[in-house]
Amino acid sequence: MSTTTERGSAAVPVVPRAARGAARRRVRGRAERSTGASIALHATLLVASAIAVFPVLWILFISLGPSTAWQQPNEVLHHLGLGNYRFVLLHSHFPRWFLNSVIVAAATTVLGVLVSASAGYAVSRMRFPGHRPLMWTFLVTQMFPMAVLIVPLYNLLVQLDLLDTYIGLVLVYCTISVPFCAWMLKGYFDTIPREIDEAGRVDGLTPFGTFWRLVMPLAKPGLAVTAFFSFLTAWGEVAYSNQFMRDPHTTLAVGIRTFAADQRADWGSMTAASVVIAIPAAIVFMLVQKHLVTGLTAGGTKG
Amino acid sequence: MTTATMDEPARDAKAPGPRGSQRRGTTPLQSLRRSWDKHWYAWAMVAPVVIVIAVLVLYPLCYGLYLSFTNANERNVAQNIGPIHIGATYDFVGLHNYWQILSGRDGDFYPRLEWTVIWTVSCVALTYAIGLAMAMLLNRPVRFRLFYRLALILPWAVPAFIGVFAWRLMFNSQYGVFNDIITKVGLPAQDWLGTPFAQKIAVILVNIWCGVPFMMVALLGGLQAIPNELYEAAEMDGATPLQRFFNVTVPGLRPVTNTVILLSTVWTFNMFPIIYLLLGNNTTGDTDILVTHAYEMAFSGGAADYAGSATYGIVILMILVAFSTFYRRQLKTQD
Amino acid sequence: MRRGISAVAMAAAIVLGVTACGGGSGSSKSDSGKAKDPASVSGTITYWDTSDAKNEAPTYQALVKDFEAKYPKIKVNYQNVDFGTVEQKFKAAAQSGKGAPDVVRTDVGLIPEYASLHYIAPLDGTSALQDTGDFMSGPMNTTKYDGKTYGVPSVTDTLGLLYNKEIFAKAGISSPPKTWDELIADSATIKQKVPGVAGTYVNPDSYFLFPVLFGEGADLADPAAKKVTVNSPEAVKAVTEAKKIYDTSSLKVDFASAYDNMQTSFKTGKVAMLVQGPWSVGDDLTGSAFQGAKESNLGYAPVPAGSSGKALAPTGGHDLAVYQGSKNLDAAYLFTQFMTSSSSQQQIALKNGTLPTRTSAYTPEVLKNGTIAGFKPIMDTARPRVALPQVGSLFTPLQQQYIKILQGQTSVQAGLDAAAKEFGKLLPGYTVQ
């Protein structure tokens, strides 16, 4: 099963023609289907894709209408405009929130991936006392609803002098993303042949050198998945950010709540903001999507 | 845990102990030193994670455990209001909080637990089934495969609160697009989020929408990792597609399946934002899962019950630890 | 870690019999509030504003600028905080002594809670309180807790009955309903005579239950008798009436989007009347029923009365409170005084259409504003809610049971009994019947 790495994200392996021919005579093989089956397949995929995409497109559609478009979607086409975007981008603090979120999410991604890769590698390659409980602890940390302890956590950040700082929020986000990432990466490193490490040792590299120079470049798909996961964790989180950050360090997810104020929700601005927020997430997604499948599986299989 | 042993012996790291002495009787210090010499590199590499997790998760978690044995609430914990310091006045109550919850006296635990289990099982099972179906459809030569794949993964790339917000607009019984569509077709308008039962269906649906992409991607990779020769051999033996699915695909996916089911069970069990964001405040409380209930205790204005919510947190942790231990043991006996 | 919670400190607390109450509240705060010359006060303070970021906040920001111009030595760090999460955010910050604002705009219902936790400073005798005789008594009462003043009233509101005059005319109804029964009868007339329009839209938020409860002389609890009264016979009668309104007179309520749908239905003329507060009027005036020249189509009336014969609604609004741990109390007092002065209140009223708390701020110019003119007389019906520190926590159980009652999953009596039982858990020492 470790073949995944070599295969990378290549398309589904093509069954040799001879084998297909042989199979056809007996029962229907995997790689062929009747026209009817083809239509059914495409129909299913189309419906599923439509369900997956529709809510997002709906937000996009509403955002292009007047600010009350959510009440009368039929009106949108007659009043297409960018008014909502104009308000969000030019007349609110949105750009600043956006910048804050980019800083926090980028830092969480880089830091999260680095520390989880280093830990994942150590657990994958080195048998040291504690490596078993370590992975178990990672899983356990995901089981406790930390937000019930938000007040003690607040006091802890105060003590560490990390309140209302980017680094404080980044570290908190790392506690959410790193356990999963380390788990995934450990699994991924397991699929990378140990001979590579030995070659590094022969060349006189330190274990860290081997990890950094030889193994990391091979682990791109795994790193891509963890980067994606870390980014999304930081990009969409609300509760911690709301509690720990103050103007002007407010992140997007918290900032746009002011559009949805209790007494007078401004859904127009909210939809426009949602679309703008989704763009960076989509970009990160496009960058990593070709590695997602391989990266996630190797981690999952071996984790 | 490795944390305790990591920093202390650093001073004499350069003195390697004789390898042969391992079998002879040694003092704990010596064996510690030897252990350090052998493993300091690995420890150094895991240190950043361990320190962050220990400080920001394990420490608060232990503190939560401690609180669960007290009657701490926002009125009796210590306060540092600028120059004013007020000492803590809460007491130890032993296992009282646990007894309150587990004996069913608080009246909330078992109803919430029941719904939490239904919620988790249905979300995980349906997400897995749909994710697997999609993965199998995508794992064939299909035209526009890249398009389908991108479309199907999209919900993952959208922050959850935006996805839920979209669903909430669409579900709106008066102004939502779903009712616009079905009334155009001639069907009666539905109150999608009306009764607690309808709300439960809706939150499960939305959670599936959010969760399928992860499942699908993981399983797609799992499918690609199954050696083709196995299918070929099965075809040679004249296995029907159904037989191939049960004899090749299912066993081949087992490692991935085991992991994703464990992970998504843990995540779904504590997944409260979707429920909260979709339904808002005007609920009967029947749609609250255990975590939501714990939050309510921790944040209810003027009477925040820190001890009670911490106890709920610990009980949730115990349930999940028990589940995953049992689950892993079960898997081991299967292999 | 939270300092005091070590086992040692706890043991000490128990041994010495230190209690959280009383001791801390006034002893260590600077008592220079009044004596100091305002011009000599300097430093930076943080102000948390919870007003609507898009429509109201600019007015407050402008006032902050004016304040800084008047007191050049004081700098104000203005932060807009989401109203829905400010309580949680403020409490976490306040108890730790770090990250809290010096002045916070506070919902009037939160004053007893913050005061009882010692988070906000008593203001009696400080420069924050000036010309107290000028304040209307309703808003002024919301600042009191345990005999002290913990806030300065900034804006006030109450619930009234907003109605669409055009629909009323079409239905041949000459005046807004005076009692809940009249509201039900009028709704039936409207439904019959104006097709496609419903009488009202019931807001399932339990805050909007208060006018009905008060109308029967009921309340959530009786602090004097230490009794939970939410399941008293009067309360049962009131909620039965509310359920009747929901069943007979309301447009179908979408519980997940109740507030949005209620507002939209009213401002687009699908609903004839609403129990609502002045904060909603700005939004109403953007809808097709009340836009532009049709502003006068919006009618204002007191909430209908119950069988007690009296129309009563809860006093709402916002007070400015000063954080007890502020490092610059003098500046915080001065700022609070400035923001609640008559001229500031007039400016806020003119720009935002919210109701001032000072009688002197109701100038002829301010009264030209339709909302303020409409709600001014209704303010006479406002009465305070029970001033319990835990009042915030009572809303969730009440709301859950109220919705169960409305949806018919439980009877009025059983639902209120269940709510009362939950209240009993949250109010130590209270008896539940």
mmCIF file of N, CA and C in Angstrom, chain A residues 15 27 33 58 99 102 111 116 163 181 196 224 233 251 259 277 284 297:
data_model
loop_
_atom_site.group_PDB
_atom_site.id
_atom_site.type_symbol
_atom_site.label_atom_id
_atom_site.label_comp_id
_atom_site.label_asym_id
_atom_site.label_seq_id
_atom_site.Cartn_x
_atom_site.Cartn_y
_atom_site.Cartn_z
ATOM 1 N N VAL A 15 -5.995 0.093 -16.723
ATOM 2 C CA VAL A 15 -5.867 -1.352 -16.737
ATOM 3 C C VAL A 15 -5.303 -1.763 -18.100
ATOM 4 N N VAL A 27 -17.372 -11.204 -16.854
ATOM 5 C CA VAL A 27 -18.385 -10.290 -16.319
ATOM 6 C C VAL A 27 -17.915 -8.889 -16.633
ATOM 7 N N ARG A 33 -18.383 0.535 -19.176
ATOM 8 C CA ARG A 33 -19.780 0.560 -18.764
ATOM 9 C C ARG A 33 -20.650 0.901 -19.962
ATOM 10 N N TRP A 58 -25.107 30.284 -4.191
ATOM 11 C CA TRP A 58 -26.270 31.059 -3.745
ATOM 12 C C TRP A 58 -25.826 32.314 -3.008
ATOM 13 N N LEU A 99 -6.450 41.460 6.717
ATOM 14 C CA LEU A 99 -4.999 41.418 6.929
ATOM 15 C C LEU A 99 -4.673 40.604 8.179
ATOM 16 N N VAL A 102 -5.090 36.987 7.514
ATOM 17 C CA VAL A 102 -4.028 36.447 6.661
ATOM 18 C C VAL A 102 -2.778 36.205 7.495
ATOM 19 N N LEU A 111 3.917 27.551 11.023
ATOM 20 C CA LEU A 111 4.360 27.006 12.308
ATOM 21 C C LEU A 111 3.777 25.612 12.535
ATOM 22 N N SER A 116 4.607 20.082 13.404
ATOM 23 C CA SER A 116 3.998 18.755 13.324
ATOM 24 C C SER A 116 4.820 17.836 12.429
ATOM 25 N N LEU A 163 -1.927 37.757 25.476
ATOM 26 C CA LEU A 163 -3.274 38.231 25.173
ATOM 27 C C LEU A 163 -3.218 39.294 24.078
ATOM 28 N N CYS A 181 -2.377 17.160 12.389
ATOM 29 C CA CYS A 181 -1.320 17.251 11.378
ATOM 30 C C CYS A 181 -0.179 16.286 11.687
ATOM 31 N N ILE A 196 16.055 5.983 2.320
ATOM 32 C CA ILE A 196 16.411 7.382 2.083
ATOM 33 C C ILE A 196 17.121 7.946 3.301
ATOM 34 N N ALA A 224 1.054 19.290 2.117
ATOM 35 C CA ALA A 224 -0.018 20.095 1.522
ATOM 36 C C ALA A 224 -1.318 19.914 2.300
ATOM 37 N N THR A 233 -8.326 25.868 9.762
ATOM 38 C CA THR A 233 -8.566 25.988 11.202
ATOM 39 C C THR A 233 -8.471 27.440 11.633
ATOM 40 N N THR A 251 -9.931 39.349 13.957
ATOM 41 C CA THR A 251 -9.861 38.597 12.710
ATOM 42 C C THR A 251 -11.210 38.626 11.994
ATOM 43 N N PHE A 259 -21.592 42.792 11.133
ATOM 44 C CA PHE A 259 -22.583 42.975 10.060
ATOM 45 C C PHE A 259 -23.898 42.306 10.435
ATOM 46 N N ILE A 277 -14.194 36.306 1.827
ATOM 47 C CA ILE A 277 -13.473 35.426 2.750
ATOM 48 C C ILE A 277 -13.170 34.081 2.104
ATOM 49 N N VAL A 284 -5.894 28.676 -1.554
ATOM 50 C CA VAL A 284 -5.083 27.669 -0.869
ATOM 51 C C VAL A 284 -5.522 26.273 -1.315
ATOM 52 N N THR A 297 -4.524 10.186 2.367
ATOM 53 C CA THR A 297 -4.653 8.747 2.481
ATOM 54 C C THR A 297 -3.464 8.113 3.144
#
